């Protein structure tokens, strides 16, 4: 059996530089009773793990660690599941290497 | 912000935006470039390989001061299953030429340099400024942009949308569709730092030489995807990308895919002891020729990733981006210098130039491949890599059994997995889409 070390996403994001626009999140999840399949998929495929299921089975977002890739926008903006914008100029992730 | 009108506004300071801004500013046009990052490059992510010819067409003496990492002398293509890789390696001393053909780069540094050339040429580069909306007149013609800074609309004869794969302006204005989940790959990437001499030793490199590995197979768990490992001077870029549609359908987690790729017995020793300093994610346009949107209209053109100009088969993107930016800039300059207006009709000159270039010809050549890989991904990324690994092991392992047994086992495994008809069909469809 091969050894598998599962690295925590929090540890990965910790290496990055961010300038968080406090109080002005750039992505919002539309209020819903139960999440659509695409919205549910974001809890798995978001590369920064911004989306999580809360205790009442709804998808919630904390966009502080967002890498601004746009995956959630491609999957969920057209249906209205989320509202997507870039952070204000200068804010958000600041890649040292890119 | 000055109230005067610009000849052109360029949205974004990536490869295509810098190429467009530089080509216009260096010809004397009044150019404003908007970049939402704190400096050009701070929002940009790429593998990254730079193709010298296309940059050389814009800045011939770039080697004098551009931040380049290693020039590539070796390329490895690996087909992987869970415990092995079957590889094709190409290495040539011919790549140790006076003006090397390909380099690895680090985009945050490279884009800063490229942008400095735009400024030297007389372009105005405004950072930390997010363009929020296109301004249009009553006829729908694009006449400028709004930003998140105070001061209202900024006017220009033409707006060059170099806003990247996830560009908001063009899609929100209805100039092009938002990319579909099956037309974009999500790539995640880490920067692993190691001493320069350790990298050289592990990959068999001497001064300044570089090596890249591109790997497909069970690492993408049956989804259309590719892993990569690029040597920089004192770091290794390692990442993996899969179609967003595949990730969503399989509920796969991209950083777990990356961690598994890093743990693969063929990759792990190459990264051993490294220090990770960044984790990034980015979409890659993979729709090919059929996903290219309308490229020009009244008062606007779109270039680079925003226009889906990416050759997924050859893993070329930045060179298509630079070339499209250069051609957009040249077309705008030509129209301007003969006193023409930036109408849809006149700007079709840009599309005409692009059609004649390698950009459209290459994308046209592979127009059926993206859909083939998408619809048949399990076979191409799971079944075949496993079969090929077994075949190689049957060939190599010496166990006292007659060789004919191994060959029969190999043939039987292929037919079992795909059937004779399936094998022929896969081969024909692959060949047809490659042509």
Short mmCIF file of C-alpha atoms in Angstrom, two decimals:
data_model
loop_
_atom_site.label_atom_id
_atom_site.label_comp_id
_atom_site.label_asym_id
_atom_site.label_seq_id
_atom_site.Cartn_x
_atom_site.Cartn_y
_atom_site.Cartn_z
CA UNK A 1 0.00 0.00 0.00
CA UNK A 2 1.32 3.39 -0.96
CA UNK A 3 1.58 6.12 1.58
CA UNK A 4 -0.70 9.05 0.91
CA UNK A 5 -0.20 12.32 2.69
CA UNK A 6 -3.31 14.45 2.50
CA UNK A 7 -2.22 18.06 2.67
CA UNK A 8 -4.69 20.51 4.13
CA UNK A 9 -6.02 23.17 1.79
CA UNK A 10 -5.65 25.74 4.58
CA UNK A 11 -1.90 25.06 4.61
CA UNK A 12 -1.69 25.57 0.87
CA UNK A 13 -3.59 28.86 0.96
CA UNK A 14 -1.46 30.02 3.86
CA UNK A 15 1.51 30.28 1.47
CA UNK A 16 -0.31 32.83 -0.67
CA UNK A 17 -0.52 36.61 -0.38
CA UNK A 18 -3.96 38.18 -0.11
CA UNK A 19 -5.31 41.64 0.44
CA UNK A 20 -8.81 40.94 1.72
CA UNK A 21 -11.40 43.65 1.07
CA UNK A 22 -12.96 43.36 4.51
CA UNK A 23 -16.74 43.50 4.50
CA UNK A 24 -16.95 43.46 0.69
CA UNK A 25 -17.00 39.82 -0.50
CA UNK A 26 -16.85 39.63 -4.31
CA UNK A 27 -18.94 36.46 -4.63
CA UNK A 28 -22.36 35.78 -3.11
CA UNK A 29 -24.49 32.65 -3.02
CA UNK A 30 -28.17 33.24 -3.73
CA UNK A 31 -30.38 32.20 -0.81
CA UNK A 32 -31.75 28.71 -1.44
CA UNK A 33 -33.59 25.92 0.33
CA UNK A 34 -31.62 23.06 -1.20
CA UNK A 35 -28.57 23.49 -3.45
CA UNK A 36 -28.61 22.70 -7.19
CA UNK A 37 -26.25 19.90 -8.33
CA UNK A 38 -23.78 22.45 -9.73
CA UNK A 39 -23.80 24.49 -6.54
CA UNK A 40 -23.24 21.32 -4.56
CA UNK A 41 -20.32 20.40 -6.88
CA UNK A 42 -18.55 23.62 -5.83
CA UNK A 43 -18.13 22.25 -2.32
CA UNK A 44 -15.82 19.65 -3.90
CA UNK A 45 -14.25 21.28 -6.95
CA UNK A 46 -13.50 24.83 -5.77
CA UNK A 47 -9.68 24.81 -5.65
CA UNK A 48 -9.65 27.09 -2.58
CA UNK A 49 -12.47 25.28 -0.78
CA UNK A 50 -14.43 28.53 -0.49
CA UNK A 51 -17.79 26.70 -0.62
CA UNK A 52 -19.04 24.52 2.21
CA UNK A 53 -22.28 22.90 3.23
CA UNK A 54 -23.62 24.44 6.40
CA UNK A 55 -25.48 22.65 9.19
CA UNK A 56 -28.85 23.07 7.47
CA UNK A 57 -27.72 21.61 4.14
CA UNK A 58 -27.24 24.87 2.27
CA UNK A 59 -24.09 25.97 0.44
CA UNK A 60 -22.30 28.94 1.97
CA UNK A 61 -19.22 30.83 0.77
CA UNK A 62 -16.27 32.45 2.47
CA UNK A 63 -14.38 34.06 -0.39
CA UNK A 64 -11.27 35.20 1.55
CA UNK A 65 -9.06 32.45 0.09
CA UNK A 66 -10.46 32.78 -3.44
CA UNK A 67 -7.91 32.28 -6.24
CA UNK A 68 -10.13 34.14 -8.73
CA UNK A 69 -10.03 31.25 -11.20
CA UNK A 70 -13.69 31.57 -12.25
CA UNK A 71 -14.65 27.90 -11.98
CA UNK A 72 -17.71 28.69 -9.86
CA UNK A 73 -18.70 31.45 -12.25
CA UNK A 74 -18.56 29.11 -15.25
CA UNK A 75 -20.60 26.51 -13.43
CA UNK A 76 -23.12 28.55 -11.45
CA UNK A 77 -23.49 32.16 -12.59
CA UNK A 78 -25.78 31.59 -15.58
CA UNK A 79 -28.35 29.75 -13.45
CA UNK A 80 -28.32 32.53 -10.87
CA UNK A 81 -26.96 30.26 -8.11
CA UNK A 82 -24.19 32.75 -7.43
CA UNK A 83 -23.34 36.36 -8.14
CA UNK A 84 -19.75 36.83 -9.28
CA UNK A 85 -17.49 39.84 -9.50
CA UNK A 86 -13.78 40.47 -9.39
CA UNK A 87 -12.54 42.06 -6.17
CA UNK A 88 -11.94 45.81 -6.31
CA UNK A 89 -8.69 46.82 -8.01
CA UNK A 90 -5.66 45.84 -5.92
CA UNK A 91 -7.61 43.52 -3.59
CA UNK A 92 -7.85 39.74 -3.59
CA UNK A 93 -5.10 37.22 -4.27
CA UNK A 94 -1.70 38.70 -5.18
CA UNK A 95 0.43 36.08 -6.87
CA UNK A 96 4.14 36.21 -6.08
CA UNK A 97 4.96 33.84 -8.93
CA UNK A 98 1.73 33.11 -10.79
CA UNK B 1 -8.24 60.59 -14.70
CA UNK B 2 -7.66 62.82 -17.68
CA UNK B 3 -10.77 63.60 -19.70
CA UNK B 4 -8.97 63.34 -23.00
CA UNK B 5 -9.86 60.49 -25.28
CA UNK B 6 -7.49 57.62 -25.99
CA UNK B 7 -6.83 55.93 -29.31
CA UNK B 8 -7.21 52.60 -27.55
CA UNK B 9 -7.92 51.16 -24.12
CA UNK B 10 -6.48 47.71 -23.41
CA UNK B 11 -8.15 45.68 -20.66
CA UNK B 12 -5.60 43.50 -18.89
CA UNK B 13 -1.80 43.27 -18.72
CA UNK B 14 -1.25 39.62 -19.53
CA UNK B 15 0.43 38.25 -22.65
CA UNK B 16 -2.17 39.42 -25.18
CA UNK B 17 -2.83 42.77 -23.51
CA UNK B 18 0.85 43.65 -23.22
CA UNK B 19 1.48 42.62 -26.83
CA UNK B 20 -1.43 44.77 -28.04
CA UNK B 21 -0.53 47.77 -25.85
CA UNK B 22 3.15 47.59 -26.79
CA UNK B 23 2.50 47.29 -30.52
CA UNK B 24 0.20 50.32 -30.48
CA UNK B 25 2.21 52.50 -28.08
CA UNK B 26 5.47 51.85 -29.93
CA UNK B 27 3.79 53.06 -33.12
CA UNK B 28 2.79 56.30 -31.47
CA UNK B 29 -0.84 55.64 -30.57
CA UNK B 30 -2.21 57.02 -27.31
CA UNK B 31 -2.84 53.87 -25.28
CA UNK B 32 -4.35 53.35 -21.83
CA UNK B 33 -3.97 49.92 -20.27
CA UNK B 34 -6.00 48.89 -17.21
CA UNK B 35 -4.81 46.15 -14.85
CA UNK B 36 -6.69 45.08 -11.74
CA UNK B 37 -3.63 43.62 -9.96
CA UNK B 38 -1.25 45.64 -7.79
CA UNK B 39 1.30 45.24 -10.58
CA UNK B 40 1.10 43.53 -13.99
CA UNK B 41 1.38 39.79 -13.42
CA UNK B 42 0.01 39.69 -9.89
CA UNK B 43 -3.28 38.21 -11.13
CA UNK B 44 -1.83 36.04 -13.88
CA UNK B 45 -1.18 32.31 -13.74
CA UNK B 46 0.49 30.07 -16.28
CA UNK B 47 2.63 26.88 -16.32
CA UNK B 48 4.68 28.60 -17.78
CA UNK B 49 6.54 28.21 -21.07
CA UNK B 50 7.48 31.18 -23.24
CA UNK B 51 7.85 30.70 -26.99
CA UNK B 52 10.66 32.93 -28.19
CA UNK B 53 9.62 33.46 -31.82
CA UNK B 54 6.33 35.12 -30.96
CA UNK B 55 7.85 37.42 -28.35
CA UNK B 56 10.76 38.10 -30.71
CA UNK B 57 8.28 39.38 -33.30
CA UNK B 58 7.25 42.04 -30.77
CA UNK B 59 10.48 42.77 -28.86
CA UNK B 60 13.39 41.34 -30.89
CA UNK B 61 16.07 41.86 -28.23
CA UNK B 62 14.01 40.59 -25.28
CA UNK B 63 16.82 38.23 -24.22
CA UNK B 64 18.86 41.23 -23.06
CA UNK B 65 16.76 41.91 -19.99
CA UNK B 66 13.61 39.72 -19.82
CA UNK B 67 13.41 37.51 -16.69
CA UNK B 68 13.85 34.04 -18.24
CA UNK B 69 14.32 30.90 -16.14
CA UNK B 70 15.72 27.98 -18.20
CA UNK B 71 15.77 27.26 -21.92
CA UNK B 72 14.28 23.88 -22.69
CA UNK B 73 16.48 21.09 -24.03
CA UNK B 74 14.31 18.16 -23.06
CA UNK B 75 10.62 17.31 -23.19
CA UNK B 76 9.13 14.19 -21.63
CA UNK B 77 5.65 12.84 -22.35
CA UNK B 78 4.55 10.33 -19.78
CA UNK B 79 1.59 7.97 -19.86
CA UNK B 80 0.91 7.02 -16.27
CA UNK B 81 -0.96 4.41 -14.33
CA UNK B 82 -0.96 4.30 -10.55
CA UNK B 83 2.50 2.80 -10.16
CA UNK B 84 4.34 3.39 -13.44
CA UNK B 85 4.97 5.69 -16.34
CA UNK B 86 5.69 4.85 -19.97
CA UNK B 87 7.59 7.73 -21.48
CA UNK B 88 8.70 9.31 -24.70
CA UNK B 89 11.61 11.64 -24.10
CA UNK B 90 13.04 14.05 -26.59
CA UNK B 91 16.30 15.77 -25.79
CA UNK B 92 18.56 17.57 -28.20
CA UNK B 93 21.70 19.64 -27.95
CA UNK B 94 20.29 21.57 -30.93
CA UNK B 95 18.19 23.46 -28.37
CA UNK B 96 21.42 24.82 -26.87
CA UNK B 97 21.44 27.41 -29.62
CA UNK B 98 22.51 31.04 -29.53
CA UNK B 99 18.89 32.19 -29.41
CA UNK B 100 16.95 29.42 -27.71
CA UNK B 101 13.43 28.60 -28.86
CA UNK B 102 11.57 28.05 -25.57
CA UNK B 103 12.07 29.13 -21.99
CA UNK B 104 10.36 28.54 -18.70
CA UNK B 105 9.22 31.78 -17.07
CA UNK B 106 7.50 32.99 -13.90
CA UNK B 107 4.57 35.10 -14.96
CA UNK B 108 4.47 37.56 -12.05
CA UNK B 109 8.03 38.56 -12.94
CA UNK B 110 7.77 38.27 -16.71
CA UNK B 111 4.57 40.32 -17.02
CA UNK B 112 6.07 43.07 -14.87
CA UNK B 113 8.98 43.23 -17.32
CA UNK B 114 6.73 43.13 -20.42
CA UNK B 115 4.62 45.92 -18.95
CA UNK B 116 7.73 48.05 -18.31
CA UNK B 117 8.31 47.87 -22.09
CA UNK B 118 4.78 49.19 -22.68
CA UNK B 119 5.53 52.15 -20.41
CA UNK B 120 8.89 52.78 -22.11
CA UNK B 121 7.04 52.84 -25.43
CA UNK B 122 4.79 55.61 -24.09
CA UNK B 123 1.71 53.64 -23.02
CA UNK B 124 -0.16 54.60 -19.82
CA UNK B 125 -0.54 51.62 -17.48
CA UNK B 126 -3.01 52.01 -14.64
CA UNK B 127 -2.86 49.23 -12.03
CA UNK B 128 -5.22 48.37 -9.15
CA UNK B 129 -8.06 49.36 -11.47
CA UNK B 130 -10.83 46.93 -12.34
CA UNK B 131 -12.81 47.75 -15.47
CA UNK B 132 -16.43 47.13 -14.51
CA UNK B 133 -18.46 47.83 -17.65
CA UNK B 134 -18.15 48.75 -21.30
CA UNK B 135 -19.56 52.12 -22.31
CA UNK B 136 -21.65 52.02 -25.51
CA UNK B 137 -23.46 54.66 -27.52
CA UNK B 138 -27.08 54.38 -28.69
CA UNK B 139 -26.10 52.33 -31.73
CA UNK B 140 -24.32 49.81 -29.49
CA UNK B 141 -20.84 50.90 -30.54
CA UNK B 142 -18.27 50.51 -27.75
CA UNK B 143 -16.91 53.95 -26.86
CA UNK B 144 -15.00 53.34 -23.63
CA UNK B 145 -15.07 51.71 -20.20
CA UNK B 146 -16.18 52.36 -16.65
CA UNK B 147 -13.87 51.38 -13.80
CA UNK B 148 -14.12 50.98 -10.04
CA UNK B 149 -12.24 54.28 -9.66
CA UNK B 150 -14.01 57.58 -9.45
CA UNK B 151 -14.26 59.73 -12.56
CA UNK B 152 -16.87 58.15 -14.79
CA UNK B 153 -16.35 56.83 -18.26
CA UNK B 154 -12.96 56.76 -19.99
CA UNK B 155 -13.37 57.21 -23.74
CA UNK B 156 -11.44 55.59 -26.59
CA UNK B 157 -11.84 54.85 -30.28
CA UNK B 158 -11.45 51.15 -29.62
CA UNK B 159 -11.32 48.80 -26.64
CA UNK B 160 -9.05 45.74 -26.77
CA UNK B 161 -10.51 43.03 -24.54
CA UNK B 162 -7.46 41.18 -23.24
CA UNK B 163 -9.29 40.27 -20.05
CA UNK B 164 -8.44 36.59 -19.91
CA UNK B 165 -10.46 33.40 -19.93
CA UNK B 166 -12.70 34.64 -17.12
CA UNK B 167 -13.23 38.10 -18.60
CA UNK B 168 -16.36 39.84 -17.37
CA UNK B 169 -16.68 42.83 -19.70
CA UNK B 170 -17.24 41.10 -23.02
CA UNK B 171 -19.50 38.40 -21.61
CA UNK B 172 -21.64 40.82 -19.59
CA UNK B 173 -22.02 43.07 -22.63
CA UNK B 174 -23.21 40.09 -24.67
CA UNK B 175 -20.28 40.32 -27.11
CA UNK B 176 -19.40 36.70 -26.43
CA UNK B 177 -20.73 33.79 -24.36
CA UNK B 178 -19.32 32.79 -21.04
CA UNK B 179 -17.10 29.67 -21.43
CA UNK B 180 -18.98 26.39 -20.99
CA UNK B 181 -17.80 23.91 -18.32
CA UNK B 182 -16.73 21.46 -21.06
CA UNK B 183 -14.70 24.19 -22.78
CA UNK B 184 -12.44 25.13 -19.87
CA UNK B 185 -10.00 23.16 -17.74
CA UNK B 186 -9.31 24.05 -14.14
CA UNK B 187 -5.58 23.80 -13.47
CA UNK B 188 -4.06 23.95 -10.01
CA UNK B 189 -0.36 24.52 -9.54
CA UNK B 190 2.27 24.75 -6.83
CA UNK B 191 5.71 26.35 -6.83
CA UNK B 192 8.27 24.01 -5.29
CA UNK B 193 11.62 25.56 -4.45
CA UNK B 194 14.91 23.63 -4.51
CA UNK B 195 18.54 24.72 -4.93
CA UNK B 196 19.52 25.29 -8.55
CA UNK B 197 22.13 22.53 -8.52
CA UNK B 198 19.68 19.99 -7.06
CA UNK B 199 17.25 20.60 -9.92
CA UNK B 200 20.09 20.36 -12.45
CA UNK B 201 21.23 17.05 -11.00
CA UNK B 202 17.78 15.45 -10.74
CA UNK B 203 16.89 16.25 -14.34
CA UNK B 204 20.34 15.84 -15.89
CA UNK B 205 20.74 19.49 -16.76
CA UNK B 206 23.71 21.81 -17.00
CA UNK B 207 23.84 25.59 -16.85
CA UNK B 208 20.58 27.22 -17.83
CA UNK B 209 19.12 24.09 -19.43
CA UNK B 210 15.54 23.10 -18.64
CA UNK B 211 13.33 20.04 -18.87
CA UNK B 212 9.55 19.69 -18.89
CA UNK B 213 7.38 16.68 -18.16
CA UNK B 214 3.80 16.44 -19.35
CA UNK B 215 1.83 13.48 -18.06
CA UNK B 216 -1.54 11.94 -18.79
CA UNK B 217 -3.27 8.83 -17.55
CA UNK B 218 -4.95 7.55 -14.43
CA UNK B 219 -3.73 10.64 -12.54
CA UNK B 220 -6.85 12.40 -13.87
CA UNK B 221 -9.07 9.48 -12.76
CA UNK B 222 -10.81 9.05 -16.09
CA UNK B 223 -11.42 12.74 -16.68
CA UNK B 224 -9.86 14.64 -19.59
CA UNK B 225 -6.79 16.16 -17.98
CA UNK B 226 -3.03 16.57 -17.90
CA UNK B 227 -0.34 16.88 -15.25
CA UNK B 228 2.83 18.89 -15.75
CA UNK B 229 6.16 19.60 -14.17
CA UNK B 230 8.33 22.48 -15.45
CA UNK B 231 11.84 23.24 -14.24
CA UNK B 232 12.58 26.86 -13.43
CA UNK B 233 15.97 28.09 -12.25
CA UNK B 234 15.47 27.30 -8.59
CA UNK B 235 11.92 26.08 -8.50
CA UNK B 236 9.66 23.51 -10.12
CA UNK B 237 6.14 24.38 -11.26
CA UNK B 238 3.97 21.32 -10.71
CA UNK B 239 0.30 21.14 -11.52
CA UNK B 240 -2.62 19.30 -13.00
CA UNK B 241 -5.64 20.43 -14.99
CA UNK B 242 -8.97 18.75 -15.78
CA UNK B 243 -12.08 19.92 -17.62
CA UNK B 244 -14.48 21.68 -15.26
CA UNK B 245 -17.34 19.54 -16.61
CA UNK B 246 -15.42 16.39 -15.64
CA UNK B 247 -14.58 17.66 -12.17
CA UNK B 248 -18.20 18.62 -11.55
CA UNK B 249 -19.64 15.33 -12.85
CA UNK B 250 -17.20 13.30 -10.74
CA UNK B 251 -17.21 15.66 -7.74
CA UNK B 252 -13.42 15.50 -7.81
CA UNK B 253 -11.31 17.77 -5.75
CA UNK B 254 -8.49 19.44 -7.74
CA UNK B 255 -6.00 19.79 -4.90
CA UNK B 256 -6.40 16.12 -3.98
CA UNK B 257 -5.64 15.27 -7.62
CA UNK B 258 -2.55 17.45 -7.36
CA UNK B 259 -1.47 15.85 -4.09
CA UNK B 260 -1.91 12.37 -5.59
CA UNK B 261 0.10 13.43 -8.66
CA UNK B 262 2.89 14.70 -6.39
CA UNK B 263 2.81 11.41 -4.47
CA UNK B 264 3.09 9.28 -7.63
CA UNK B 265 6.25 7.14 -7.38
CA UNK B 266 7.55 8.65 -10.64
CA UNK B 267 7.08 12.26 -9.48
CA UNK B 268 7.74 12.14 -5.73
CA UNK B 269 11.55 11.76 -5.95
CA UNK B 270 11.78 14.76 -8.30
CA UNK B 271 10.13 17.01 -5.70
CA UNK B 272 11.64 15.51 -2.54
CA UNK B 273 12.71 18.07 0.04
CA UNK B 274 11.25 21.05 -1.78
CA UNK B 275 9.69 24.07 -0.11
CA UNK B 276 6.24 25.07 -1.39
CA UNK B 277 5.82 28.83 -1.67
CA UNK B 278 2.60 29.31 -3.62
CA UNK B 279 -0.59 27.54 -4.64
CA UNK B 280 -2.52 28.89 -7.62
CA UNK B 281 -5.51 27.98 -9.76
CA UNK B 282 -6.54 29.12 -13.20
CA UNK B 283 -8.90 28.21 -16.03
CA UNK B 284 -7.49 27.20 -19.41
CA UNK B 285 -9.56 27.60 -22.58
CA UNK B 286 -9.86 24.12 -24.11
CA UNK B 287 -12.79 24.44 -26.50
CA UNK B 288 -10.54 24.96 -29.51
CA UNK B 289 -11.64 26.28 -32.88
CA UNK B 290 -15.35 25.66 -32.35
CA UNK B 291 -15.41 27.72 -29.14
CA UNK B 292 -13.86 30.86 -30.66
CA UNK B 293 -16.34 33.75 -30.31
CA UNK B 294 -16.94 36.71 -32.60
CA UNK B 295 -13.55 38.47 -32.48
CA UNK B 296 -14.40 42.06 -33.43
CA UNK B 297 -17.26 44.53 -33.59
CA UNK B 298 -17.96 48.25 -33.61
CA UNK B 299 -15.33 49.74 -31.33
CA UNK B 300 -13.92 46.50 -29.91
CA UNK B 301 -11.73 43.47 -30.51
CA UNK B 302 -11.06 40.46 -28.28
CA UNK B 303 -7.67 38.73 -28.01
CA UNK B 304 -5.88 35.90 -26.17
CA UNK B 305 -7.58 33.60 -23.67
CA UNK B 306 -10.73 35.75 -23.67
CA UNK B 307 -11.10 34.73 -27.33
CA UNK B 308 -10.40 31.04 -26.47
CA UNK B 309 -7.21 31.22 -28.54
CA UNK B 310 -5.45 28.26 -26.98
CA UNK B 311 -4.04 25.16 -28.60
CA UNK B 312 -4.76 22.46 -26.04
CA UNK B 313 -3.21 19.70 -28.15
CA UNK B 314 0.20 21.34 -28.33
CA UNK B 315 -0.18 23.07 -24.97
CA UNK B 316 0.40 26.47 -26.54
CA UNK B 317 -1.41 29.51 -25.25
CA UNK B 318 0.82 32.47 -24.50
CA UNK B 319 2.19 32.51 -28.05
CA UNK B 320 -1.31 32.60 -29.53
CA UNK B 321 -2.16 35.33 -27.03
CA UNK B 322 0.88 37.43 -27.93
CA UNK B 323 0.32 36.96 -31.65
CA UNK B 324 -3.37 37.90 -31.46
CA UNK B 325 -2.52 40.96 -29.35
CA UNK B 326 0.17 42.01 -31.80
CA UNK B 327 -2.17 41.60 -34.77
CA UNK B 328 -5.00 43.49 -33.08
CA UNK B 329 -2.54 46.31 -32.37
CA UNK B 330 -1.25 46.30 -35.95
CA UNK B 331 -4.75 46.29 -37.41
CA UNK B 332 -5.81 49.20 -35.20
CA UNK B 333 -2.69 51.13 -36.13
CA UNK B 334 -3.29 50.55 -39.86
CA UNK B 335 -6.93 51.65 -39.66
CA UNK B 336 -5.96 54.72 -37.63
CA UNK B 337 -3.11 55.73 -39.91
CA UNK B 338 -5.33 55.80 -42.98
CA UNK B 339 -7.89 57.88 -41.12
CA UNK B 340 -10.44 55.09 -40.76
CA UNK B 341 -12.98 54.63 -37.97
CA UNK B 342 -12.96 51.64 -35.63
CA UNK B 343 -16.02 50.08 -37.23
CA UNK B 344 -16.79 46.39 -37.33
CA UNK B 345 -16.07 46.42 -41.04
CA UNK B 346 -12.64 48.02 -40.65
CA UNK B 347 -11.68 45.89 -37.64
CA UNK B 348 -12.30 42.72 -39.64
CA UNK B 349 -8.72 43.40 -40.75
CA UNK B 350 -7.64 41.87 -37.41
CA UNK B 351 -9.54 38.64 -38.09
CA UNK B 352 -8.10 38.53 -41.59
CA UNK B 353 -4.55 38.73 -40.23
CA UNK B 354 -5.29 36.07 -37.62
CA UNK B 355 -6.83 33.71 -40.19
CA UNK B 356 -3.66 33.82 -42.28
CA UNK B 357 -1.42 33.13 -39.27
CA UNK B 358 -0.54 29.88 -37.48
CA UNK B 359 -3.06 30.82 -34.77
CA UNK B 360 -6.22 29.97 -36.72
CA UNK B 361 -4.60 27.37 -38.93
CA UNK B 362 -3.40 25.32 -35.96
CA UNK B 363 -6.72 25.61 -34.13
CA UNK B 364 -8.62 24.65 -37.29
CA UNK B 365 -6.42 21.58 -37.74
CA UNK B 366 -7.43 20.16 -34.36
CA UNK B 367 -11.03 21.36 -34.31
CA UNK B 368 -12.52 17.91 -33.56
CA UNK B 369 -10.07 16.82 -30.89
CA UNK B 370 -11.53 18.59 -27.85
CA UNK B 371 -14.91 16.89 -28.28
CA UNK B 372 -13.28 13.49 -28.89
CA UNK B 373 -11.31 13.68 -25.64
CA UNK B 374 -14.35 14.97 -23.80
CA UNK B 375 -16.76 12.26 -24.94
CA UNK B 376 -14.27 9.39 -24.73
CA UNK B 377 -12.21 10.53 -21.77
CA UNK B 378 -12.45 7.36 -19.72
CA UNK B 379 -10.81 5.27 -22.44
CA UNK B 380 -8.11 7.80 -23.24
CA UNK B 381 -7.21 8.68 -19.68
CA UNK B 382 -7.92 5.45 -17.79
CA UNK B 383 -8.21 2.33 -19.97
CA UNK B 384 -5.37 2.90 -22.43
CA UNK B 385 -2.77 4.14 -19.96
CA UNK B 386 -3.39 1.06 -17.83
CA UNK B 387 -3.20 -1.26 -20.84
CA UNK B 388 -0.01 0.34 -22.11
CA UNK B 389 1.62 0.02 -18.72
CA UNK B 390 0.71 -3.68 -18.61
CA UNK B 391 2.04 -4.15 -22.15
CA UNK B 392 5.33 -2.49 -21.26
CA UNK B 393 5.66 -4.59 -18.13
CA UNK B 394 4.87 -7.80 -20.07
CA UNK B 395 7.63 -6.82 -22.46
CA UNK B 396 10.22 -5.90 -19.86
CA UNK B 397 9.68 -8.38 -17.02
CA UNK B 398 11.78 -11.55 -17.17
CA UNK B 399 10.10 -14.38 -15.31
CA UNK B 400 11.01 -17.62 -17.09
CA UNK B 401 7.73 -17.80 -19.03
CA UNK B 402 7.96 -17.93 -22.86
CA UNK B 403 7.79 -14.48 -24.50
CA UNK B 404 4.79 -15.51 -26.59
CA UNK B 405 2.72 -15.74 -23.39
CA UNK B 406 3.41 -12.13 -22.55
CA UNK B 407 2.50 -10.98 -26.05
CA UNK B 408 -0.73 -12.97 -26.02
CA UNK B 409 -1.63 -11.52 -22.62
CA UNK B 410 -1.03 -8.00 -23.95
CA UNK B 411 -3.22 -8.51 -27.02
CA UNK B 412 -5.94 -10.19 -24.96
CA UNK B 413 -5.96 -7.32 -22.45
CA UNK B 414 -6.50 -4.71 -25.18
CA UNK B 415 -9.31 -6.71 -26.82
CA UNK B 416 -10.93 -7.47 -23.47
CA UNK B 417 -10.96 -3.84 -22.49
CA UNK B 418 -12.05 -2.24 -25.73
CA UNK B 419 -13.02 -5.06 -28.19
CA UNK B 420 -11.51 -5.28 -31.68
CA UNK B 421 -14.12 -2.94 -33.07
CA UNK B 422 -13.63 -0.44 -30.25
CA UNK B 423 -9.86 -0.37 -30.80
CA UNK B 424 -10.27 0.27 -34.52
CA UNK B 425 -12.93 2.90 -33.92
CA UNK B 426 -10.77 4.73 -31.33
CA UNK B 427 -7.79 4.66 -33.69
CA UNK B 428 -9.77 5.95 -36.66
CA UNK B 429 -11.48 8.70 -34.68
CA UNK B 430 -8.18 9.81 -33.16
CA UNK B 431 -6.48 9.87 -36.56
CA UNK B 432 -9.33 11.79 -38.18
CA UNK B 433 -9.45 14.44 -35.47
CA UNK B 434 -5.67 14.83 -35.56
CA UNK B 435 -5.59 15.55 -39.29
#
